[in-house]
mmCIF file of C-alpha atoms in Angstrom:
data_model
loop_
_atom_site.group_PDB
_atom_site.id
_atom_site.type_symbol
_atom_site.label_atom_id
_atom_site.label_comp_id
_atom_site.label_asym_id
_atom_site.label_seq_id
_atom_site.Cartn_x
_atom_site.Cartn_y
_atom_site.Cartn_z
ATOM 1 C CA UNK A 1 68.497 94.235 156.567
ATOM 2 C CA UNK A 2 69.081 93.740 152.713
ATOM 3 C CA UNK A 3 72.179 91.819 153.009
ATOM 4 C CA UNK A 4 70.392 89.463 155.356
ATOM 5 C CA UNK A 5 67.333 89.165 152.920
ATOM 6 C CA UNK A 6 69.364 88.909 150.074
ATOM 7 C CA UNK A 7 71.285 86.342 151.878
ATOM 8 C CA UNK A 8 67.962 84.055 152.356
ATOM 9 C CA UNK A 9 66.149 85.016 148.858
ATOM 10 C CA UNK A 10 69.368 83.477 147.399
ATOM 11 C CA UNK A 11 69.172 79.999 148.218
ATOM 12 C CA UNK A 12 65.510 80.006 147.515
ATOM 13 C CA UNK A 13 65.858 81.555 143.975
ATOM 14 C CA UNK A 14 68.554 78.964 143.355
ATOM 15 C CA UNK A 15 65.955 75.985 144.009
ATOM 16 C CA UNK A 16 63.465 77.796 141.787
ATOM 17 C CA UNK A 17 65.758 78.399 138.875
ATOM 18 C CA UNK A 18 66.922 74.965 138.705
ATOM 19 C CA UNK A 19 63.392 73.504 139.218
ATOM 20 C CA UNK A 20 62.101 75.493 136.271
ATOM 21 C CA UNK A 21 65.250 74.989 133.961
ATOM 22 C CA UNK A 22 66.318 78.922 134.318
ATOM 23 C CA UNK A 23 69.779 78.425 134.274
ATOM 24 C CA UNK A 24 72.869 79.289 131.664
ATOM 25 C CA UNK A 25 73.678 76.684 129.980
ATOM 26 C CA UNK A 26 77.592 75.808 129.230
ATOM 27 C CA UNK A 27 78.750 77.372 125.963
ATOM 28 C CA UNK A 28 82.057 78.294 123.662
ATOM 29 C CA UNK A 29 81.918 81.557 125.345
ATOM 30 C CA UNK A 30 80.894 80.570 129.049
ATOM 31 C CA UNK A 31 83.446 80.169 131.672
ATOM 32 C CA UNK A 32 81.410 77.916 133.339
ATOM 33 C CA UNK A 33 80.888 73.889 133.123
ATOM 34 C CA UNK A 34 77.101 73.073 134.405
ATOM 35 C CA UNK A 35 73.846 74.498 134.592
ATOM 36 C CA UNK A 36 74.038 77.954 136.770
ATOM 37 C CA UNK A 37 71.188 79.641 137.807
ATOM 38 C CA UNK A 38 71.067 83.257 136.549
ATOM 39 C CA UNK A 39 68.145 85.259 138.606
ATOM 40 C CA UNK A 40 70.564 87.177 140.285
ATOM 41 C CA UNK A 41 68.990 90.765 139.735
ATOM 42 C CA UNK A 42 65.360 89.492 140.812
ATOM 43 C CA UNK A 43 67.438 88.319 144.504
ATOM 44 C CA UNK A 44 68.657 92.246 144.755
ATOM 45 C CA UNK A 45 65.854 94.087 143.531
ATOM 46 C CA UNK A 46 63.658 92.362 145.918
ATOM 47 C CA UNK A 47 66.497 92.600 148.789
ATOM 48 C CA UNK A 48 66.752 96.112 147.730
ATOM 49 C CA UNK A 49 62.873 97.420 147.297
ATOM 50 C CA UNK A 50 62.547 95.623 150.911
ATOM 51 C CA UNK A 51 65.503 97.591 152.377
ATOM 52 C CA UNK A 52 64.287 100.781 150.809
ATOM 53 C CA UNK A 53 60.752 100.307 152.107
ATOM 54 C CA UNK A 54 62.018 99.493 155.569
ATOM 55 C CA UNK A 55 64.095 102.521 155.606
ATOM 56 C CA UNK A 56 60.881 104.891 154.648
ATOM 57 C CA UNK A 57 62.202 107.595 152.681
ATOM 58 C CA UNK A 58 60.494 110.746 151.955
ATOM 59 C CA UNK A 59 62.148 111.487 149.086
ATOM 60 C CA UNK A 60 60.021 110.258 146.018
ATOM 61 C CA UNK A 61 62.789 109.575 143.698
ATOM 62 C CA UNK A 62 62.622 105.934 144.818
ATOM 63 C CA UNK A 63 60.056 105.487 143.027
ATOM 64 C CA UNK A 64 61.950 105.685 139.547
ATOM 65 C CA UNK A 65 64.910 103.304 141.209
ATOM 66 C CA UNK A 66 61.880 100.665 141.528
ATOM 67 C CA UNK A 67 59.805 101.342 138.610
ATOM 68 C CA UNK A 68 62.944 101.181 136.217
ATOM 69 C CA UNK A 69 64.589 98.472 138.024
ATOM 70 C CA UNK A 70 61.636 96.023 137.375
ATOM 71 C CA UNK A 71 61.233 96.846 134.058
ATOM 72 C CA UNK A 72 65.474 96.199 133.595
ATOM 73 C CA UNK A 73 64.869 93.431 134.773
ATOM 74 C CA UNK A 74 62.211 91.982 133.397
ATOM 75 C CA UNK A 75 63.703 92.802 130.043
ATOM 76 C CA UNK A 76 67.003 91.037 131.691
ATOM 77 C CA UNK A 77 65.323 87.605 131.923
ATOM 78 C CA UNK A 78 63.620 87.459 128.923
ATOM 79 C CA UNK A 79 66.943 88.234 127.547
ATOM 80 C CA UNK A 80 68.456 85.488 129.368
ATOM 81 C CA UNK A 81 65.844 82.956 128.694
ATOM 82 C CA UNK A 82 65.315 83.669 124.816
ATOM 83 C CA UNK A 83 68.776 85.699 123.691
ATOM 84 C CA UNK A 84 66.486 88.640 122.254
ATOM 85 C CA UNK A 85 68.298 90.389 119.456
ATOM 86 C CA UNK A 86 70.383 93.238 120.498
ATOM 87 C CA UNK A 87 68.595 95.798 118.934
ATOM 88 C CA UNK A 88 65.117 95.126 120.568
ATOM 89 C CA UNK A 89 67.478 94.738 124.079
ATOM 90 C CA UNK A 90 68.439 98.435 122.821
ATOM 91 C CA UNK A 91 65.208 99.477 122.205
ATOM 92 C CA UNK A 92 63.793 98.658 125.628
ATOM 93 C CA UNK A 93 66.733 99.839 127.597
ATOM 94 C CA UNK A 94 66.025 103.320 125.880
ATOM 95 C CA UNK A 95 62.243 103.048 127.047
ATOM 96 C CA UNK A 96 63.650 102.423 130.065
ATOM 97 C CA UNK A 97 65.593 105.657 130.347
ATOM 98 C CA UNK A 98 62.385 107.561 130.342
ATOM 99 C CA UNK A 99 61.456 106.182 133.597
ATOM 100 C CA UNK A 100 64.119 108.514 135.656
ATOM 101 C CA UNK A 101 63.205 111.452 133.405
ATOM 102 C CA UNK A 102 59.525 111.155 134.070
ATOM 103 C CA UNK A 103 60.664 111.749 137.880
ATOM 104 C CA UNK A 104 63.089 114.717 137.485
ATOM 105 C CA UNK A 105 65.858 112.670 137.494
ATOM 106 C CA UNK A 106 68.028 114.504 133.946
ATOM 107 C CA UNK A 107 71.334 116.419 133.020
ATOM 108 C CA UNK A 108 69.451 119.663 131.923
ATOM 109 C CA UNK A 109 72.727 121.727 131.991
ATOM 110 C CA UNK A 110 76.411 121.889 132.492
ATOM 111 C CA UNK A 111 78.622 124.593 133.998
ATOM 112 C CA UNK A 112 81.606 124.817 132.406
ATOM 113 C CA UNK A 113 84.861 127.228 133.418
ATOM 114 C CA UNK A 114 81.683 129.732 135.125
ATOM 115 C CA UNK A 115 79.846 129.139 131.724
ATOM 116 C CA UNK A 116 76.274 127.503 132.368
ATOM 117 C CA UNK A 117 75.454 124.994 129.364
ATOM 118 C CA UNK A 118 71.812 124.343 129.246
ATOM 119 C CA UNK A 119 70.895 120.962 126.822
ATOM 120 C CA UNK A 120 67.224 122.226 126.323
ATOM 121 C CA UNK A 121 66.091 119.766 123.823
ATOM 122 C CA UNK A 122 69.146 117.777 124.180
ATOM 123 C CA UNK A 123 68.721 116.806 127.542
ATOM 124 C CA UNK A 124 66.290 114.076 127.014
ATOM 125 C CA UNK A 125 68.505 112.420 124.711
ATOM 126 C CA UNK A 126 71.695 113.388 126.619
ATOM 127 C CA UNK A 127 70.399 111.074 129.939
ATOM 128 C CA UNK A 128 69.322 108.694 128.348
ATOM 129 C CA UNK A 129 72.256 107.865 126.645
ATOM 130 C CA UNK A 130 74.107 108.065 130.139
ATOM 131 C CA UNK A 131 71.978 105.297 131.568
ATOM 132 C CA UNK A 132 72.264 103.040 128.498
ATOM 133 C CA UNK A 133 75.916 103.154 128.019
ATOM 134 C CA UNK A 134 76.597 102.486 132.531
ATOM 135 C CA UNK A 135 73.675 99.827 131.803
ATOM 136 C CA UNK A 136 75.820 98.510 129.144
ATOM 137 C CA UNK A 137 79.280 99.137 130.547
ATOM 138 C CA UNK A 138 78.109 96.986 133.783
ATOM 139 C CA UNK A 139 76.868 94.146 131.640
ATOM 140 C CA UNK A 140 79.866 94.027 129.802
ATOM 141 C CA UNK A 141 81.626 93.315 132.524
ATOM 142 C CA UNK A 142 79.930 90.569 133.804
ATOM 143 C CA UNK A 143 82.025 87.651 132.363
ATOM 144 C CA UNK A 144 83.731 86.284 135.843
ATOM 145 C CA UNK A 145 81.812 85.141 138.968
ATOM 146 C CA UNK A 146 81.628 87.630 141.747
ATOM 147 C CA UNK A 147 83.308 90.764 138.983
ATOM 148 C CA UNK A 148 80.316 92.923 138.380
ATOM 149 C CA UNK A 149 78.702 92.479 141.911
ATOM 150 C CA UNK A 150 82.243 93.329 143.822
ATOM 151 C CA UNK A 151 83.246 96.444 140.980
ATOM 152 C CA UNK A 152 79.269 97.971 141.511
ATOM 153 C CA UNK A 153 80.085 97.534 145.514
ATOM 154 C CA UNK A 154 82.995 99.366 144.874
ATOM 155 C CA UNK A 155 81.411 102.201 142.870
ATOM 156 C CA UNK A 156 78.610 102.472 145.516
ATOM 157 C CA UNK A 157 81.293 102.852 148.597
ATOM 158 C CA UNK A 158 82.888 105.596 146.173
ATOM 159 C CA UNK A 159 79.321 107.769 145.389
ATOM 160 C CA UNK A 160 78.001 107.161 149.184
ATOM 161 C CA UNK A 161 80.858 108.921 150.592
ATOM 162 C CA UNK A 162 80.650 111.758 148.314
ATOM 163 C CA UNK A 163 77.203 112.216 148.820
ATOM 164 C CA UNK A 164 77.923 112.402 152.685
ATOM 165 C CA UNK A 165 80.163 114.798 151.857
ATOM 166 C CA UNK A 166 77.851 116.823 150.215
ATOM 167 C CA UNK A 167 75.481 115.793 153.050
ATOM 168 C CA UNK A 168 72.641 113.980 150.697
ATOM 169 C CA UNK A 169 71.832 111.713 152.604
ATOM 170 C CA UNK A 170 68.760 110.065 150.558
ATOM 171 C CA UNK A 171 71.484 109.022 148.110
ATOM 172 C CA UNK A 172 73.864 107.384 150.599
ATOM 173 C CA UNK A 173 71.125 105.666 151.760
ATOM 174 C CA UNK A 174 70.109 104.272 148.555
ATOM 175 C CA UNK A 175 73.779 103.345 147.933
ATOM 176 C CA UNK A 176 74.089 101.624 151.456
ATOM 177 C CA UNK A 177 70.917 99.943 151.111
ATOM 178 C CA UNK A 178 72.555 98.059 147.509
ATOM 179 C CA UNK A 179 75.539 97.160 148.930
ATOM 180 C CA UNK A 180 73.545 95.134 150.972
ATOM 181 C CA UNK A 181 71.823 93.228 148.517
ATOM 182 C CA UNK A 182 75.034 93.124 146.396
ATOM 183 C CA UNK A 183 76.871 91.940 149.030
ATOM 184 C CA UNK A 184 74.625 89.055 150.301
ATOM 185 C CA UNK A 185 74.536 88.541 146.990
ATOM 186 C CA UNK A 186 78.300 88.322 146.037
ATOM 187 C CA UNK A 187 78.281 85.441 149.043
ATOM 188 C CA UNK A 188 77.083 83.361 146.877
ATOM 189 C CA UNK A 189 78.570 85.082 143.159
ATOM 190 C CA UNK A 190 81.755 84.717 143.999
ATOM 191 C CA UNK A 191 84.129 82.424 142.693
ATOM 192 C CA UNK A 192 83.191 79.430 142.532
ATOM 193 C CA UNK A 193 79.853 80.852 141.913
ATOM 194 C CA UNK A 194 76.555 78.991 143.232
ATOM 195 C CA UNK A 195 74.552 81.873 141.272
ATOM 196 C CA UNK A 196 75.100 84.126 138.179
ATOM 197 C CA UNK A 197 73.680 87.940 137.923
ATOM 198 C CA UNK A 198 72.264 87.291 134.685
ATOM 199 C CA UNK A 199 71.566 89.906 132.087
ATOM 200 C CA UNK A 200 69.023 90.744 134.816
ATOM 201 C CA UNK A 201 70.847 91.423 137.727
ATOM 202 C CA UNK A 202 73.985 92.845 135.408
ATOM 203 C CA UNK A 203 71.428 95.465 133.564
ATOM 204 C CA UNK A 204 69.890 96.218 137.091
ATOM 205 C CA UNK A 205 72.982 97.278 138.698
ATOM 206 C CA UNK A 206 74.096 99.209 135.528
ATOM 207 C CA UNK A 207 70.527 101.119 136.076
ATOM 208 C CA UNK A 208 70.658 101.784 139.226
ATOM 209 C CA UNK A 209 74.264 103.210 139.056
ATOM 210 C CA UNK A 210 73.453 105.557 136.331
ATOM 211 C CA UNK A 211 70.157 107.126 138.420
ATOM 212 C CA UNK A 212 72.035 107.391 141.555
ATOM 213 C CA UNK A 213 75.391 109.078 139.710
ATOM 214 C CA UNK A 214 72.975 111.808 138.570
ATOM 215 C CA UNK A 215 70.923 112.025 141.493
ATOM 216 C CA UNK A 216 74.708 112.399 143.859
ATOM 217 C CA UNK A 217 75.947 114.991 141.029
ATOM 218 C CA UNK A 218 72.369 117.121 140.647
ATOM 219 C CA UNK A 219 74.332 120.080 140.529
ATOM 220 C CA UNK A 220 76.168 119.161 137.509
ATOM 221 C CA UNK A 221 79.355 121.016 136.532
ATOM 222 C CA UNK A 222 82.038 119.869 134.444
ATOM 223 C CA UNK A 223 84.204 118.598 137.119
ATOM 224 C CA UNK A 224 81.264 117.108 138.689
ATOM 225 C CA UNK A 225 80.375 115.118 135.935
ATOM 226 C CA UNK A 226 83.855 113.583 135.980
ATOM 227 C CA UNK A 227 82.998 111.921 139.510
ATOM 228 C CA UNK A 228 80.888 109.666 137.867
ATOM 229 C CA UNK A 229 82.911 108.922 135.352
ATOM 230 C CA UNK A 230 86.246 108.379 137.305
ATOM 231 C CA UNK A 231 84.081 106.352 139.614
ATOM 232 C CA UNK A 232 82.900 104.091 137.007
ATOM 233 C CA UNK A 233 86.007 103.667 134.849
ATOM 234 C CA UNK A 234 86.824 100.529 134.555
ATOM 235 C CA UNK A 235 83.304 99.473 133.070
ATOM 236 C CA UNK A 236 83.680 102.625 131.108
ATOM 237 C CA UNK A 237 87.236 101.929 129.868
ATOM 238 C CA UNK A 238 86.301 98.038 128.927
ATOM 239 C CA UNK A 239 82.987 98.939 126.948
ATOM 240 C CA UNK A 240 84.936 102.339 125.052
ATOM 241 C CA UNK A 241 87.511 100.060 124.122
ATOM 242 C CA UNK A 242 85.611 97.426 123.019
ATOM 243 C CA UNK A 243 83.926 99.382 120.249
ATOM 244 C CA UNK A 244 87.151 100.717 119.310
ATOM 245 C CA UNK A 245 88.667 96.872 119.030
ATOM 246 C CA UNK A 246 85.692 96.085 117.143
ATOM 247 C CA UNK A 247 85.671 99.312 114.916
ATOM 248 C CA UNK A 248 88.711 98.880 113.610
ATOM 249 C CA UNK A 249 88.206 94.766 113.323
ATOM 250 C CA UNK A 250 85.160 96.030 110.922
ATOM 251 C CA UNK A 251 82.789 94.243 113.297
ATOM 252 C CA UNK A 252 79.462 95.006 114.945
ATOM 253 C CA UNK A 253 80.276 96.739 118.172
ATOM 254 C CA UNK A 254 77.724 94.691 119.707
ATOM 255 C CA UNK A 255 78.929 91.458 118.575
ATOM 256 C CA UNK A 256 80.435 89.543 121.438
ATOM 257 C CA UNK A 257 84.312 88.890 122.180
ATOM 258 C CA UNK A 258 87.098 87.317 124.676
ATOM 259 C CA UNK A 259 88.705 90.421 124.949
ATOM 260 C CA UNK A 260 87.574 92.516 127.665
ATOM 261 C CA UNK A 261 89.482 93.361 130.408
ATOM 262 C CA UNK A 262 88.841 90.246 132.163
ATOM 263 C CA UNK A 263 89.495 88.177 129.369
ATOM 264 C CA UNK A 264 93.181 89.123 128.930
ATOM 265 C CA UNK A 265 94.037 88.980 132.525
ATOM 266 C CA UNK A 266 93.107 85.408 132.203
ATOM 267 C CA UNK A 267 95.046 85.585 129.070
ATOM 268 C CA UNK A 268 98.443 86.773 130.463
ATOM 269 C CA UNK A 269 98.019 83.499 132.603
ATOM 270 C CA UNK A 270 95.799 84.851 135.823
ATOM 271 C CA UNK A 271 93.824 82.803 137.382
ATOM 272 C CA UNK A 272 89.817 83.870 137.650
ATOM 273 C CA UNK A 273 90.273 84.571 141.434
ATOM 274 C CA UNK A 274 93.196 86.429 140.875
ATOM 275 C CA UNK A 275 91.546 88.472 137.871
ATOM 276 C CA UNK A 276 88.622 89.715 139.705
ATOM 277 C CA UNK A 277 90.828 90.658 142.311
ATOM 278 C CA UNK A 278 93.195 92.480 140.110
ATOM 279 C CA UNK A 279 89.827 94.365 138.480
ATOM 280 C CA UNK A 280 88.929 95.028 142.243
ATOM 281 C CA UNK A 281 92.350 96.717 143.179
ATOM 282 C CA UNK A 282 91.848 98.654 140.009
ATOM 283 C CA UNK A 283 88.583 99.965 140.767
ATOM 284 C CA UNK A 284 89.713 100.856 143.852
ATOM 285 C CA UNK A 285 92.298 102.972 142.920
ATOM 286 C CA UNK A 286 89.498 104.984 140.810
ATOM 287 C CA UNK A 287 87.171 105.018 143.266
ATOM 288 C CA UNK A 288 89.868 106.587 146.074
ATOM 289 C CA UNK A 289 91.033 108.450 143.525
ATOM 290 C CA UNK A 290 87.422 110.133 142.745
ATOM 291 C CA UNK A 291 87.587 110.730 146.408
ATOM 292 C CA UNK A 292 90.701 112.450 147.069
ATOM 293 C CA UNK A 293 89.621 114.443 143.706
ATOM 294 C CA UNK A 294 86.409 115.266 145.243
ATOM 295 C CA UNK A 295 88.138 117.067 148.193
ATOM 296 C CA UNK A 296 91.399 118.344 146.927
ATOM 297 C CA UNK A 297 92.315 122.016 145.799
ATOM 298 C CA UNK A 298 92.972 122.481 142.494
ATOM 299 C CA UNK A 299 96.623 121.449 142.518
ATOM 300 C CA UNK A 300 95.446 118.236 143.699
ATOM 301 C CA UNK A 301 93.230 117.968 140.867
ATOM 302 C CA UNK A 302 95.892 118.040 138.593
ATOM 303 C CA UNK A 303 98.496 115.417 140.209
ATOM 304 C CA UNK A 304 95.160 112.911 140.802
ATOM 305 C CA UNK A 305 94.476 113.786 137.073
ATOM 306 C CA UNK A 306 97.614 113.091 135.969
ATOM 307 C CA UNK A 307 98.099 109.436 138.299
ATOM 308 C CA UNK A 308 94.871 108.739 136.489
ATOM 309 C CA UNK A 309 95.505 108.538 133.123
ATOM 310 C CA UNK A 310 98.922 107.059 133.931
ATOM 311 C CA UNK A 311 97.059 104.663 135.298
ATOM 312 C CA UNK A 312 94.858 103.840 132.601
ATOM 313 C CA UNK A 313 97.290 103.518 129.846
ATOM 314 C CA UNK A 314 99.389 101.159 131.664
ATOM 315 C CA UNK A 315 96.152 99.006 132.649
ATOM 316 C CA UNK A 316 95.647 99.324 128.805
ATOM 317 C CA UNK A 317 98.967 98.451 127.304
ATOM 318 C CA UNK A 318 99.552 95.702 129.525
ATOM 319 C CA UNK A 319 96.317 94.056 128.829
ATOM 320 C CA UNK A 320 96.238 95.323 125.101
ATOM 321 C CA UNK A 321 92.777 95.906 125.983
ATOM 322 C CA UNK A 322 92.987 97.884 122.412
ATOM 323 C CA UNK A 323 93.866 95.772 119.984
ATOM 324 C CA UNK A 324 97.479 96.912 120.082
ATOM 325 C CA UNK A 325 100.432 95.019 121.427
ATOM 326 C CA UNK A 326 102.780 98.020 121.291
ATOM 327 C CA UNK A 327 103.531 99.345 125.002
ATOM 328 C CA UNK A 328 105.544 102.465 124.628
ATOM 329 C CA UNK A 329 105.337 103.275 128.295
ATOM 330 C CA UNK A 330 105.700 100.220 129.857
ATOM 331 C CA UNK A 331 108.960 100.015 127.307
ATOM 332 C CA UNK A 332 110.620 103.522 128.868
ATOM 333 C CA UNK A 333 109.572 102.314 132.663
ATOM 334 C CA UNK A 334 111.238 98.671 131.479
ATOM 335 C CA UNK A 335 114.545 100.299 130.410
ATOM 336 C CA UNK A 336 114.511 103.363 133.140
ATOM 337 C CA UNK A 337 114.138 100.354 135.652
ATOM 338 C CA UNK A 338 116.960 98.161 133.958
ATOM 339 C CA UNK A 339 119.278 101.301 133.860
ATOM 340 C CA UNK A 340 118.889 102.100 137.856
ATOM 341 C CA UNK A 341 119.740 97.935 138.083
ATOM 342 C CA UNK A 342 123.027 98.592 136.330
ATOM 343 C CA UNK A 343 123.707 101.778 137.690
ATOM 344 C CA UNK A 344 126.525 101.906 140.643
#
């Protein structure tokens, strides 16, 4: 039901975006060459609150989905209409992050090696930073048509069959009932685009992320929390090494670049279809690999571990995602490959 609403919203807010002049304008830092509409997030919260309330859960942590997804994204437009300075974008997204709390939704403690780490005061503080920095790490990301929409589809698929696993179904409902919207959504998102999310719709999926990671991992230990994490890596990886680029650049971390993840695919000579779908198969991987981590003994923990981070630095040397040309291990697998070659 919320892919097919979000399928006929679409068209509709596409008429009413360019009738009214909503669109993003072609820029130096825009991928794009005309006018494109950008209310995105208002097509799958409305998709989404529909499918939600057609579903009639009894659960009331709904509530907090809706009440902080309409505030995201009504900061999301006027961001996208006016540019708002980053700090007062900041300053809302934290007032935003007391929506969840108000309902229960917070990381209170942490179990650690049979330890139990309570936050007390920090908890607050602790949560909401968690939902601004997936907020952020989704919006990020949201510089090719169809990227943000497919890598939050992917993170959904990953958290709804955990939370099956750990029989919640509320949660996996929730998740189904987004991937939906995002879905009818990415018909039209996808390269060539007909429709962007907008800070609006980029924010909104960020939110929504965040709320449902802590409401699949309520139990939160230190392995749990990793799920998440794992789950949503490659927005996580893109935004941590942003601020690291633009640390050591002496810039303002929030001052915008062309070199996130997608940008130097494209750079190395991909194509934009081919770069999203390269960021897919990526996500993938972390999202099967959150998975098999979910499930395995603890051996398994370690080799997934391991494949993981292996992983990740190669994604990060090729790309120089960093900063840093050098690539030490993609040298050693260059020159272990080239000596099997010439080997008898």
């Amino acid at each position: 039901m919320s892919f097919l609403i979000s399928i006929i919203l679409i068209p509709i807010l596409i008429y009413i975006s360019h009738a009214f002049g909503l669109v993003d304008r072609p820029g130096t830092r825009k991928v794009h060459d005309v006018p494109m509409p950008f209310l995105g997030g208002v097509a799958i919260l409305l998709s989404f609150i529909l499918g939600v309330v057609i579903s009639r859960p009894i659960e009331v942590e709904y509530i907090a989905i809706f009440v902080g997804g309409i505030f995201v994204v009504i900061l999301g437009v006027i961001d996208d209409i006016f540019d708002i300075k980053p700090l007062i974008k900041f300053i809302g997204q934290i007032l935003i992050g007391f929506v969840p709390i108000y309902y229960g939704i917070i990381i209170d403690e942490i179990s650690l090696f049979g330890f139990s780490i309570e936050f007390g005061y920090l908890a607050i503080p602790v949560t909401i930073f968690w939902i601004i920095s997936i907020i952020n790490a989704i919006n990020f990301i949201d510089g090719l048509d169809g990227l943000a929409t497919g890598v939050s589809i992917i993170s959904l698929l990953a958290i709804a069959v955990i939370t099956v696993l750990q029989g919640n179904i509320f949660v996996m409902m929730i998740c189904v009932i987004l991937i939906g919207s995002c879905l009818g959504f990415l018909v039209y998102n996808f390269y060539p685009a007909k429709i962007f999310l907008g800070d609006n719709g980029a924010m909104l999926l960020g939110y929504i992320l965040s709320v449902v990671s802590l409401m699949g991992f309520k139990e939160v230990t230190f392995l749990s929390l990793l799920f998440p994490i794992i789950i949503l890596a490659v927005p996580i990886i893109d935004v941590l090494f942003a601020m690291i680029r633009r640390y050591k650049n002496r810039v303002s971390i929030v001052r915008a670049d062309k070199h996130h993840l997608h940008h130097r695919l494209q750079f190395l000579g991909h194509s934009h279809r081919r770069s999203v779908i390269i960021i897919y198969l990526i996500s993938s991987l972390y999202a099967i690999s959150s998975v098999v981590l979910y499930i395995s003994p603890e051996y398994g923990i370690i080799t997934v571990a391991v494949i993981l981070l292996f992983t990740t630095a190669i994604v990060v040397e090729y790309t120089s995602l960093g900063g840093n040309k050098k690539q030490p291990l993609l040298n050693l697998m260059r020159k272990i490959f080239r000596n099997n070659q010439e080997s008898p």
